[in-house]
Coordinates of C-alpha atoms in Angstrom, one line a residue:
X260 CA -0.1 -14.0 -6.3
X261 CA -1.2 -17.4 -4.4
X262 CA -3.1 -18.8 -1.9
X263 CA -2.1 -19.8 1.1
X264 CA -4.5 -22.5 2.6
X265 CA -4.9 -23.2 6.7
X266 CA -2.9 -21.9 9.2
X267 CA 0.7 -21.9 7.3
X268 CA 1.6 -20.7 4.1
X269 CA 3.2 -22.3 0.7
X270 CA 6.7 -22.8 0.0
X271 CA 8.9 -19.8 -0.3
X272 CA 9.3 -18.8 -3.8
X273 CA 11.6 -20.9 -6.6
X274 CA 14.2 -20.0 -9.2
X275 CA 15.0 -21.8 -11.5
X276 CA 18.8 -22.6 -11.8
X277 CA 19.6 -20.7 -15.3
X278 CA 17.8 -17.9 -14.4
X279 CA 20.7 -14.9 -14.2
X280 CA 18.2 -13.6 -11.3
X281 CA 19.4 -16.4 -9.2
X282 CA 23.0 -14.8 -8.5
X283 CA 21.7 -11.3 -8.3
X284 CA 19.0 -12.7 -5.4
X285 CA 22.0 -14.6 -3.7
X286 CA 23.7 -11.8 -3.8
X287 CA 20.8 -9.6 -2.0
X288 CA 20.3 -12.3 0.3
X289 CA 24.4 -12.1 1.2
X290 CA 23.7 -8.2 1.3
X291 CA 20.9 -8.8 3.8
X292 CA 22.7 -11.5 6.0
X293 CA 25.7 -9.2 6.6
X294 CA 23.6 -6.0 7.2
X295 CA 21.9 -8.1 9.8
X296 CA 25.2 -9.6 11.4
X297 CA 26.0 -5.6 11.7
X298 CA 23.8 -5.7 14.4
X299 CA 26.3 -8.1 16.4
X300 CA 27.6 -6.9 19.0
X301 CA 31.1 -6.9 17.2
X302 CA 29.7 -5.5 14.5
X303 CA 27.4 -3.1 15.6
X304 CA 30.2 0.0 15.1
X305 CA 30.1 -0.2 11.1
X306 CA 26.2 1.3 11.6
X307 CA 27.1 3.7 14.2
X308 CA 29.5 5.2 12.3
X309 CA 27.6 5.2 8.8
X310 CA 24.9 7.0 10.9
X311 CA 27.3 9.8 12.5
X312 CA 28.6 10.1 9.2
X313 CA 24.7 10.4 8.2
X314 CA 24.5 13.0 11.1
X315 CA 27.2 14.9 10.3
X316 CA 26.5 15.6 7.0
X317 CA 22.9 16.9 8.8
X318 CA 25.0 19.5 11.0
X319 CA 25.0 21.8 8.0
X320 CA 21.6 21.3 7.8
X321 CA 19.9 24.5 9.7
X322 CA 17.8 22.5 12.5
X323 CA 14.1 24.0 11.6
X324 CA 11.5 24.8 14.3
X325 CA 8.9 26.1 12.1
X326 CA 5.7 27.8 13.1
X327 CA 3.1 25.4 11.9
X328 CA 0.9 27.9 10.7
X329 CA 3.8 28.7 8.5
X330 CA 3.1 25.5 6.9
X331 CA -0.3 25.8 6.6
X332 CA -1.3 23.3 9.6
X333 CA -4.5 23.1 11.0
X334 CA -5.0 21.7 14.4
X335 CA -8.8 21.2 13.7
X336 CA -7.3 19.0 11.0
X337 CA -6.8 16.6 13.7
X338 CA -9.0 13.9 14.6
X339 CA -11.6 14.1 17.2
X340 CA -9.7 10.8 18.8
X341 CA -6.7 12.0 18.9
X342 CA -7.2 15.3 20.4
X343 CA -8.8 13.1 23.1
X344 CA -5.6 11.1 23.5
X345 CA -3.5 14.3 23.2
X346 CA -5.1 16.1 25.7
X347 CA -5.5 13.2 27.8
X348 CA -1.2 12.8 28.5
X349 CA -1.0 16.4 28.2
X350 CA -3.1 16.5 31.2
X351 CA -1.3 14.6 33.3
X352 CA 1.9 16.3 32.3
X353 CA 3.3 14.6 29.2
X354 CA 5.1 16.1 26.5
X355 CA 3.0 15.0 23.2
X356 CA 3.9 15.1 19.9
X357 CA 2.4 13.7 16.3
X358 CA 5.1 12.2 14.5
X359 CA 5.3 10.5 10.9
X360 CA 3.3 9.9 7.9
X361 CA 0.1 12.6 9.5
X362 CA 2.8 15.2 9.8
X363 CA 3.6 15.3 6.2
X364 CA 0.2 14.9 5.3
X365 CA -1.1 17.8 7.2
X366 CA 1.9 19.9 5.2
X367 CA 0.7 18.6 2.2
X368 CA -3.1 19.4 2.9
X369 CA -3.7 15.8 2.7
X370 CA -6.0 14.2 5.0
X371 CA -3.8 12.1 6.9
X372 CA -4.7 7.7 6.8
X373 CA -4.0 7.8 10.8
X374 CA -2.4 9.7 13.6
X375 CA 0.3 8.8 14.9
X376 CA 1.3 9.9 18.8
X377 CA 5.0 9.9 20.4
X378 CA 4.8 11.0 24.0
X379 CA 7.7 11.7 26.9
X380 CA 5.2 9.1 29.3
X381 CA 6.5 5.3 29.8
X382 CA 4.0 2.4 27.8
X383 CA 2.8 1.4 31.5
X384 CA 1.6 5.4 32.2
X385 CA -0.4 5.7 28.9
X386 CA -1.9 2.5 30.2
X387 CA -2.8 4.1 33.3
X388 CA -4.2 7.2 31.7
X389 CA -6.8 5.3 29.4
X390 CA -9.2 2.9 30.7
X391 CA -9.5 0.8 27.1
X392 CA -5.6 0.7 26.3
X393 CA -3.4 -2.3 25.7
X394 CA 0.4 -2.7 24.6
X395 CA 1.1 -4.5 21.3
X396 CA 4.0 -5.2 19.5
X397 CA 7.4 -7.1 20.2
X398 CA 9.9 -5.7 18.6
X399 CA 8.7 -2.5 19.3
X400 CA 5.9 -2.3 21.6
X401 CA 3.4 0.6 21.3
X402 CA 0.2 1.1 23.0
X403 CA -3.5 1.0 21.3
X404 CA -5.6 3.4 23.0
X405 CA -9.1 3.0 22.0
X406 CA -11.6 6.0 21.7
X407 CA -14.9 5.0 20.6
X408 CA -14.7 3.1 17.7
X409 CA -11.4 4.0 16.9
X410 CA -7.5 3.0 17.7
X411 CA -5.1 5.5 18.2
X412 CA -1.1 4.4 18.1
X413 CA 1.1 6.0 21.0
X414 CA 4.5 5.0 21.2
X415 CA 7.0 6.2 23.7
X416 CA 9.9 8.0 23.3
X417 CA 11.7 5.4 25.7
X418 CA 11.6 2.5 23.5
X419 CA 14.2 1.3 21.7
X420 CA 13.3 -1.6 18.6
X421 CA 14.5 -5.1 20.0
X422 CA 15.2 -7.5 17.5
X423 CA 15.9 -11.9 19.6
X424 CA 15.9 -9.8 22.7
X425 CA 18.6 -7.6 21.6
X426 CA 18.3 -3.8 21.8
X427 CA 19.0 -2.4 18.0
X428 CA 19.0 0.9 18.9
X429 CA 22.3 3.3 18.7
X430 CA 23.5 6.4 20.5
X431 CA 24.4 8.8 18.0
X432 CA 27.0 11.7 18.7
X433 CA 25.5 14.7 20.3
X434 CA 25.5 17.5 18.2
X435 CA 27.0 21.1 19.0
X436 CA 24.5 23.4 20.5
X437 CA 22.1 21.1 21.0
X438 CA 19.6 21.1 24.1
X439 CA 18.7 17.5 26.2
X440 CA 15.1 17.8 24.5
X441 CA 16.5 18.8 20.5
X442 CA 18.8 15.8 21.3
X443 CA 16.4 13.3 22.7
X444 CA 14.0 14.6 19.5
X445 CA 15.9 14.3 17.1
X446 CA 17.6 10.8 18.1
X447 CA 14.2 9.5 17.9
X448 CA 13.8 11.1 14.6
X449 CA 17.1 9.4 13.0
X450 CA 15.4 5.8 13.7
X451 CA 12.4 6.6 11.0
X452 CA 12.6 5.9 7.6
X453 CA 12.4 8.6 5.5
X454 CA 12.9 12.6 6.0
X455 CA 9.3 13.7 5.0
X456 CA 8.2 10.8 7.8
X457 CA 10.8 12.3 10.3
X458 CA 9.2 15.5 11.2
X459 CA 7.4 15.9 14.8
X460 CA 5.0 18.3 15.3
X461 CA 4.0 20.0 19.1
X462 CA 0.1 20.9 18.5
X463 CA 0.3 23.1 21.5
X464 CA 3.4 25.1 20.8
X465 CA 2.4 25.0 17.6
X466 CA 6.0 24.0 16.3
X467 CA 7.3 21.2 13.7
X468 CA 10.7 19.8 14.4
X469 CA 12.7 19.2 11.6
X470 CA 16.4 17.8 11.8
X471 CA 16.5 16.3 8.6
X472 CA 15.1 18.8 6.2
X473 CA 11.9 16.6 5.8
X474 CA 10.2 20.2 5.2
X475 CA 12.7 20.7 1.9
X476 CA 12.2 17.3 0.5
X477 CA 8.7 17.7 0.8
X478 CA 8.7 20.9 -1.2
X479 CA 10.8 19.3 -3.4
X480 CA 8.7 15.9 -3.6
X481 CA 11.6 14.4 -3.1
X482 CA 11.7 10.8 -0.8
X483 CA 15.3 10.5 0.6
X484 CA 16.4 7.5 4.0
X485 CA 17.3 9.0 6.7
X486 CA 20.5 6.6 6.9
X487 CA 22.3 6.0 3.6
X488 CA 19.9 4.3 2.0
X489 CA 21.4 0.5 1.1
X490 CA 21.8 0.3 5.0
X491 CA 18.2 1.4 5.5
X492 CA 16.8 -0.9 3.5
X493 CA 18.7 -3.9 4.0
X494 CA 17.8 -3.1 7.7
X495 CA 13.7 -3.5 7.0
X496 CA 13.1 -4.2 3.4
X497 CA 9.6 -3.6 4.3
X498 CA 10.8 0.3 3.7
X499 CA 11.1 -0.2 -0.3
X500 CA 7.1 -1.4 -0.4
X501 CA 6.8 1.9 2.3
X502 CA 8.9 3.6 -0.4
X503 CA 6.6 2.9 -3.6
X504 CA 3.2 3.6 -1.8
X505 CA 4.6 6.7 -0.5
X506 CA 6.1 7.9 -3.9
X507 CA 3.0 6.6 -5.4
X508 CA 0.4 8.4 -3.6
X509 CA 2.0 11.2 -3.0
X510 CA 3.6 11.6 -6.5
X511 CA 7.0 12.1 -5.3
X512 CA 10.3 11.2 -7.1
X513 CA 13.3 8.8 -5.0
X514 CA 16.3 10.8 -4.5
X515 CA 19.0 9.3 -6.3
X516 CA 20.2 6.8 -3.8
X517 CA 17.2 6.2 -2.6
X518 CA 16.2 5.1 -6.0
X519 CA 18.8 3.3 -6.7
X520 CA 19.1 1.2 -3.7
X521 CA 15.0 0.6 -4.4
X522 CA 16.1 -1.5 -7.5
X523 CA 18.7 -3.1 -6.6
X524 CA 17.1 -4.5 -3.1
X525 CA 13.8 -5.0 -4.5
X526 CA 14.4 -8.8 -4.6
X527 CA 14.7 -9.2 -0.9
X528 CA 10.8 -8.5 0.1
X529 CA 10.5 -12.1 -0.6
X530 CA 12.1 -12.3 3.0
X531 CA 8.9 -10.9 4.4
X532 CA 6.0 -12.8 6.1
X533 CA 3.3 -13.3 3.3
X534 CA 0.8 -11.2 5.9
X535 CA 3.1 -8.3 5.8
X536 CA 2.5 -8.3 2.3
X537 CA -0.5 -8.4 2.2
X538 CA -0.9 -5.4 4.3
X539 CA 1.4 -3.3 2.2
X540 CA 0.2 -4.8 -0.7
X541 CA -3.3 -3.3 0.5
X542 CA -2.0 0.3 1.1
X543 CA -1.3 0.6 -2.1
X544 CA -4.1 -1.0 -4.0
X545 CA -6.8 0.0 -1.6
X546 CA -6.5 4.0 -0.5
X547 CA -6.7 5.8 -4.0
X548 CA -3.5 5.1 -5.4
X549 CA -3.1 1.2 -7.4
X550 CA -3.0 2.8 -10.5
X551 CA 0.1 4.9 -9.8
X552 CA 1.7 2.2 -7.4
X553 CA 0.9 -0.5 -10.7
X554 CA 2.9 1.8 -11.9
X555 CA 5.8 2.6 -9.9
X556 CA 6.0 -1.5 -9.3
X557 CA 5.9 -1.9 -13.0
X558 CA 8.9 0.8 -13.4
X559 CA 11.4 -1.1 -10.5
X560 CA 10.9 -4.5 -11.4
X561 CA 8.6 -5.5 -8.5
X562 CA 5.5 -6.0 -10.3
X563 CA 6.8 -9.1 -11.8
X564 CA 7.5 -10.8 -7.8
X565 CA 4.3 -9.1 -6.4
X566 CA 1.8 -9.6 -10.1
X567 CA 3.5 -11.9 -12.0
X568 CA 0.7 -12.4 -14.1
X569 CA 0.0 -8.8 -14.2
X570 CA 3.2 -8.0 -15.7
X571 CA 3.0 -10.7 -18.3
X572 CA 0.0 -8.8 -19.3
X573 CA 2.5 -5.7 -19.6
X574 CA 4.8 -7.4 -21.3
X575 CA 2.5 -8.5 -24.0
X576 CA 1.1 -5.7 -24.9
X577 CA 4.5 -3.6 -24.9
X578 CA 3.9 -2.0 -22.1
X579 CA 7.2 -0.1 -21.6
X580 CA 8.8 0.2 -17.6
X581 CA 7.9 4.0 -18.3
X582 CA 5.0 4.2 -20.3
X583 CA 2.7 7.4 -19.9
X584 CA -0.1 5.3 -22.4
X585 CA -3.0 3.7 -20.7
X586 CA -4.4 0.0 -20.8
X587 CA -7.3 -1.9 -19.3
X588 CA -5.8 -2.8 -16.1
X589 CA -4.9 0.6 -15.1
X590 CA -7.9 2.4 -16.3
X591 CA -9.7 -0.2 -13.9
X592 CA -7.4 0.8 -11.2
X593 CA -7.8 4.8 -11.8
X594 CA -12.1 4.6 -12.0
X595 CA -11.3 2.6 -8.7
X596 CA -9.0 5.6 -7.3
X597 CA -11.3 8.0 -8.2
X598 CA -13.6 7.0 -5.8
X599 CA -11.4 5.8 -2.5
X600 CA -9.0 8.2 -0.7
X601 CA -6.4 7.2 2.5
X602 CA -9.5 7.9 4.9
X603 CA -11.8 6.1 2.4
X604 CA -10.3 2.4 1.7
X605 CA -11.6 -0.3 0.5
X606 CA -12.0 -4.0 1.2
X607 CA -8.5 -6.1 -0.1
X608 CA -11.2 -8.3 -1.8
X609 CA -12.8 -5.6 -3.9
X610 CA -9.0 -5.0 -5.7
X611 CA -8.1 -8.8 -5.6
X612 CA -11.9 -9.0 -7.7
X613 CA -11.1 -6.3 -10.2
X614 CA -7.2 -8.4 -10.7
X615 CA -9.4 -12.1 -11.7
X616 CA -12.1 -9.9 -13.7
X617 CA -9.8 -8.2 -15.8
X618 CA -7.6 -11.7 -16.2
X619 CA -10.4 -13.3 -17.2
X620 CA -10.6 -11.0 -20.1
X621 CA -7.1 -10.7 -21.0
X622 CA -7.2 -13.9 -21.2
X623 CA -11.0 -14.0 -23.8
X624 CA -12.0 -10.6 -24.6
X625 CA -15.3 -10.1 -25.0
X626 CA -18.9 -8.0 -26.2
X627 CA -19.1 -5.3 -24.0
X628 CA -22.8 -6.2 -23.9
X629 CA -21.8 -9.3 -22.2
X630 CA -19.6 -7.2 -19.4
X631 CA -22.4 -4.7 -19.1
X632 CA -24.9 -7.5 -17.9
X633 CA -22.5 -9.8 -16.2
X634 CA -21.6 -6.4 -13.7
X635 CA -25.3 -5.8 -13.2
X636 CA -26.0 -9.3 -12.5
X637 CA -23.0 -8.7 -9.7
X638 CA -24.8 -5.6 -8.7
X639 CA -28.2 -7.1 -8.2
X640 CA -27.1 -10.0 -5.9
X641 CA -27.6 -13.0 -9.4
X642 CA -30.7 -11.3 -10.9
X643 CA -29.6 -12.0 -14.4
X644 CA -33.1 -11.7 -15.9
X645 CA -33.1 -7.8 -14.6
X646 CA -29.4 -7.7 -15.5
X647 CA -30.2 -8.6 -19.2
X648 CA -32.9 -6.7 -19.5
X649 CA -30.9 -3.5 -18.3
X650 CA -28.1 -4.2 -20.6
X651 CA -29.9 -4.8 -23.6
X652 CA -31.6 -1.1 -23.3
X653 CA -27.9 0.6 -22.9
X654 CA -27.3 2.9 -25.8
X655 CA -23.7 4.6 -24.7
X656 CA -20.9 4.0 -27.0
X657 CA -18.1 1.8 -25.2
X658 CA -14.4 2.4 -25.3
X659 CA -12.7 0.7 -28.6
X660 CA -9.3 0.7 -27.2
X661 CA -9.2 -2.1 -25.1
X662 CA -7.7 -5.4 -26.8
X663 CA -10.0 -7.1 -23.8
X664 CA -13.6 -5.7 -25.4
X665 CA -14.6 -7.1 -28.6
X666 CA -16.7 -4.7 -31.5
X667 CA -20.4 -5.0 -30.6
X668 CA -21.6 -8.3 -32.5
X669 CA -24.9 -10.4 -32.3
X670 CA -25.2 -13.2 -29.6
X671 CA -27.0 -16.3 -29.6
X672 CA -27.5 -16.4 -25.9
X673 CA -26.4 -13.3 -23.8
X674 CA -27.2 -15.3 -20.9
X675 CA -25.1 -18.4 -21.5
X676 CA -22.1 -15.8 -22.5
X677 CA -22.3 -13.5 -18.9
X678 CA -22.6 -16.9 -16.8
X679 CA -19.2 -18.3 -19.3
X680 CA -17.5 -14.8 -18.1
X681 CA -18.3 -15.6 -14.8
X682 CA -17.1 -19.5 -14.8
X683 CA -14.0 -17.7 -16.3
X684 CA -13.4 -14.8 -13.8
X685 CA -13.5 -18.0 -10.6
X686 CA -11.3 -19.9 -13.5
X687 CA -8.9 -16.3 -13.2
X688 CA -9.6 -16.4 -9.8
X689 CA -7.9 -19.9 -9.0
X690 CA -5.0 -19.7 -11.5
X691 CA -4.0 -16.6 -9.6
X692 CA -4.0 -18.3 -6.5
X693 CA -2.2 -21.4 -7.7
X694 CA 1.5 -21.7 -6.9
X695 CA 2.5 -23.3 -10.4
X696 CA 0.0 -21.0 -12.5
X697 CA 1.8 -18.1 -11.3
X698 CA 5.5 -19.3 -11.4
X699 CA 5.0 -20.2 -15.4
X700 CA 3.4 -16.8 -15.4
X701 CA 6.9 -14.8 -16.3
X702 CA 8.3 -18.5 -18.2
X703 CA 8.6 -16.6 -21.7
X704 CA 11.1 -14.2 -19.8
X705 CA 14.3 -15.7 -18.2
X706 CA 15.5 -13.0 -16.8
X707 CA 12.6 -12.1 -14.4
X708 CA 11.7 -14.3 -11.2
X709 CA 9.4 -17.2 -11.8
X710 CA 7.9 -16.1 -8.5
X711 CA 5.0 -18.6 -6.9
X712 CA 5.0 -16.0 -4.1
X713 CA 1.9 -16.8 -1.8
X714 CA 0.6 -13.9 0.5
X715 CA -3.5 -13.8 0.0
X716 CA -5.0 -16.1 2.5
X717 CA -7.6 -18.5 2.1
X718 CA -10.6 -16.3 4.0
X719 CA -10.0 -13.6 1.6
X720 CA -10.0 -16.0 -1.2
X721 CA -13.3 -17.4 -0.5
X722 CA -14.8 -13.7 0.2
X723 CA -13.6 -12.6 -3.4
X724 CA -15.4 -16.2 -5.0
X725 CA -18.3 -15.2 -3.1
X726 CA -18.6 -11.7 -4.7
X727 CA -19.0 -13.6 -8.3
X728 CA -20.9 -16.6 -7.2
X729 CA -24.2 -15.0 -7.8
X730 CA -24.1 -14.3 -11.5
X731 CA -23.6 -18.4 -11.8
X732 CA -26.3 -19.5 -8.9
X733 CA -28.8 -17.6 -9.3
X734 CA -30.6 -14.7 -7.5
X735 CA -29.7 -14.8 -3.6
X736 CA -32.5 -15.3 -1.4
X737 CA -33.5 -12.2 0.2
X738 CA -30.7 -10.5 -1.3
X739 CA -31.7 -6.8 -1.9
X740 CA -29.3 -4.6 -3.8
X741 CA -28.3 -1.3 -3.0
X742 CA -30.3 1.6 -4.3
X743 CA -28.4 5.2 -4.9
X744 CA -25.1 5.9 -6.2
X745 CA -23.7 7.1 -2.6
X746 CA -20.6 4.6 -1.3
X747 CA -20.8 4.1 2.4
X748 CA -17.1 3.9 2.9
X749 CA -17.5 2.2 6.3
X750 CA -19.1 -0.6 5.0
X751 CA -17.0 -0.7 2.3
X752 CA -13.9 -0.9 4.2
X753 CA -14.9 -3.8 6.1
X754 CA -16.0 -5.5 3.4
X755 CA -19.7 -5.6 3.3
X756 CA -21.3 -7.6 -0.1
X757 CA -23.5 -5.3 -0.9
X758 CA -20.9 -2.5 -1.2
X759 CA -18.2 -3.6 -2.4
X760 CA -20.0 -5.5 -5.3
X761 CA -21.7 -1.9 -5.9
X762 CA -18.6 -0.5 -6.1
X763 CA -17.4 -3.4 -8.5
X764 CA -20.2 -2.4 -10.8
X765 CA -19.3 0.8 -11.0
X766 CA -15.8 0.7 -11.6
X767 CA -16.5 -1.9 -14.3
X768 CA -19.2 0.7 -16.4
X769 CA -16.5 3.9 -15.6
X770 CA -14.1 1.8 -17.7
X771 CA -16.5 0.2 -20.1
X772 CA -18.4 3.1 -20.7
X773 CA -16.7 6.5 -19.5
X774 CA -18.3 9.6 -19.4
X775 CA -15.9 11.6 -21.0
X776 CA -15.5 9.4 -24.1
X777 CA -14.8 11.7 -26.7
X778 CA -16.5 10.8 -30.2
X779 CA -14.9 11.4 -33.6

């Protein structure tokens, strides 16, 4: 991981020549190009017909209209701010629908991250219908209605993804005994990604649509493309980050092809903009679920391109792609998951400040004394006279099985040790964010990616060094620290100091010192 500094961002990623991963990339990349070029207007038959063929195979598939409270669905599960938009297009006459991730969510008695509206009315009516509304989006333009302090996402079933001003969409065969509406549904249902995301539910008929036997795969926790996978992918390789969050959180397994096309296309979300990873990057670190998305990454050989340095730390400690055992990074990652859920994020920077704390100490373990005060002093906004004092009264045994936590010893100086861990953490810090740091990262291992991929930007940077300056300059003036163990999750999702360095804190003793440490 690297920073990017201004406005642009740093050179795409390198390989070096006698890396075997070279070919294999070219050959994604030539994968990608011609999955692309199918889009021509000459070629554009070759992913018609691998979707008919998709959609025949559906036909003996029984189409499912389900009684949603036959799968357990709520509608007082449903925001307040989205009943308002629902109601408000239903009023005028609109057929309304919530489509996607929520659906599946609200099957699996999850609270859903978002809702997600599809609706028979044209971008310019939902306009009309909401005073603070506004289209967004290019390529497929959807509208952001606004209720209080809240967005809600309504796309239309009229649009059609547009890719250099071309229309990308296809027109699938009509099925046999199929209705105008089951068609019109279910068309917009093949251009999803996956079958548990392709499910629409009517809140007022109370009825889920399923063409694609997203209800099975669910009960199956089973993730499965709605196209043949290799063409999905190549399509949006942003689908195989989709793909491990979704897995990840949900716990689900990839069907077979799906699976398979994961690993083998990984390479190619270098293609996307460094933003874009960031954002899915986020999903999966910051909604309750990094430690089984670390993972899942780990397992398909995308940890190494996303966490270079992360996976060298795997790879010295035999960390195995499917290893059930526990380390330091993860059990940082589950205390962190333990207290975030999809409606209760965090900040990016709070995740980023856990990756440069625990560097720092895979890089010089230390006294657990020392990593006691030195999260304190982050607590209490630089009051390292308070944190000392606080850690030299803790009587809790701390966990011996971390190679990053040396056996209690006796210190000359605590202080002078918590402010070296904190010069080293903003040393951690700026080697992840440095282009050559990271691309020597995987050097001892010729076969993985020496990847100098750069997708966290400079502002987040600088809010992550400013959680740690503190323990280094001092007490902040004025700075009071927050009293209670309760997270405001509102706060904390938008970043606020005093939370997310609370949080930090807390996460940091969970691990140090958990409360279900058994003793011998």
């Amino acid at each position: 991981m690297a920073i990017s500094i201004g406005l642009g961002f740093s050179r795409l990623p390198h390989f070096p020549l006698r890396s075997p991963f070279r070919h294999h990339f070219l050959k994604v990349r030539l994968g990608c190009a011609a999955a692309i070029e199918a889009f021509d207007d000459t070629e554009s038959e070759k992913v018609v017909e691998s979707v008919n063929d998709a959609a025949c195979h559906r036909k003996t598939v029984e189409w499912k209209k389900v009684n949603s409270n036959d799968l357990g669905i709520s509608n007082s599960k449903i925001s307040r701010s989205t009943r308002v938009v629902l109601n408000g297009l239903r009023r005028k006459g609109f057929e309304v629908y919530l489509v996607g991730g929520c659906v599946r969510d609200l099957i699996l008695r999850r609270t859903p991250k978002d809702f997600d509206i599809l609706t028979s009315a044209e971008l310019k009516e939902v306009m009309r219908t909401f005073s603070r509304c506004e289209i967004v989006g290019r390529r497929f333009p959807i509208c952001h209605v606004h209720i209080d302090d809240t967005v809600v996402e309504v796309s239309s079933i009229s649009t059609r993804a547009t890719k250099f001003g071309r229309d990308l969409s296809f027109v699938p065969e009509k099925p046999v005994e199929c209705d105008e509406k089951d068609y019109i549904r279910w068309r917009n249902c093949l251009e999803r990604d996956f079958t548990i995301n392709g499910l629409m539910f009517d809140p007022y008929a109370k009825l889920v649509y399923d063409y694609l036997g997203g209800v099975d795969d669910i009960r199956r926790a089973k993730l499965r493309t709605i196209k043949p996978a290799n063409i999905s992918l190549t399509e949006d390789c942003a689908r195989i980050l989709r793909a491990v969050r979704i897995a990840a959180r949900l716990d689900f397994r990839f069907a077979k092809e799906t699976g398979l096309a994961v690993k083998s296309l990984s390479s190619s979300v270098l293609r996307l903009d460094r933003g874009r990873l960031l954002m899915e990057m986020n999903y999966m670190m910051a909604y309750g679920s990094a430690e089984a998305s670390l993972r899942l990454l780990w397992r398909i050989g995308l940890l190494e391109i996303l966490l270079p340095i992360q996976a060298a730390y795997f790879v010295l400690y035999g960390f195995r792609r499917r290893d059930k055992r526990y380390n330091m990074l993860l059990s940082l990652f589950s205390n962190l998951d333990k207290l975030l859920a999809p409606d209760r994020p965090c900040h990016s920077s709070l995740w980023v400040a856990i990756l440069a704390f625990h560097k720092a100490l895979a890089d010089q373990p230390r006294d657990p004394l020392v990593v006691a005060a030195f999260s304190l002093a982050v607590h209490n906004g630089g009051d390292l006279s308070e944190a000392l004092s606080i850690a030299r009264r803790i009587s809790k045994q701390h966990d011996t099985s971390f190679h990053e936590i040396l056996e209690s010893q006796s210190l000359d100086s605590l202080r002078d040790n918590v402010k070296h861990l904190a010069a080293s953490v903003q040393g951690a810090l700026t080697n992840m964010t440095d282009e050559y740091f990271v691309s020597r990262a995987m050097a001892e291992y010729p076969k993985a990616p020496r990847s100098d991929l750069v997708f966290m930007p400079l502002t987040l940077y600088l809010r992550v060094c400013k959680i740690f300056d503190c323990v280094r300059g001092g007490k902040e003036k004025g700075f009071v620290s927050k009293q209670g163990s309760k997270i405001d999750y509102e706060l904390l999702a938008l970043g606020s100091l005093n939370e997310v360095r609370h949080v930090f804190a807390r996460v940091v003793f969970d691990t140090i010192y958990p409360i279900d440490l058994k003793y011998n």
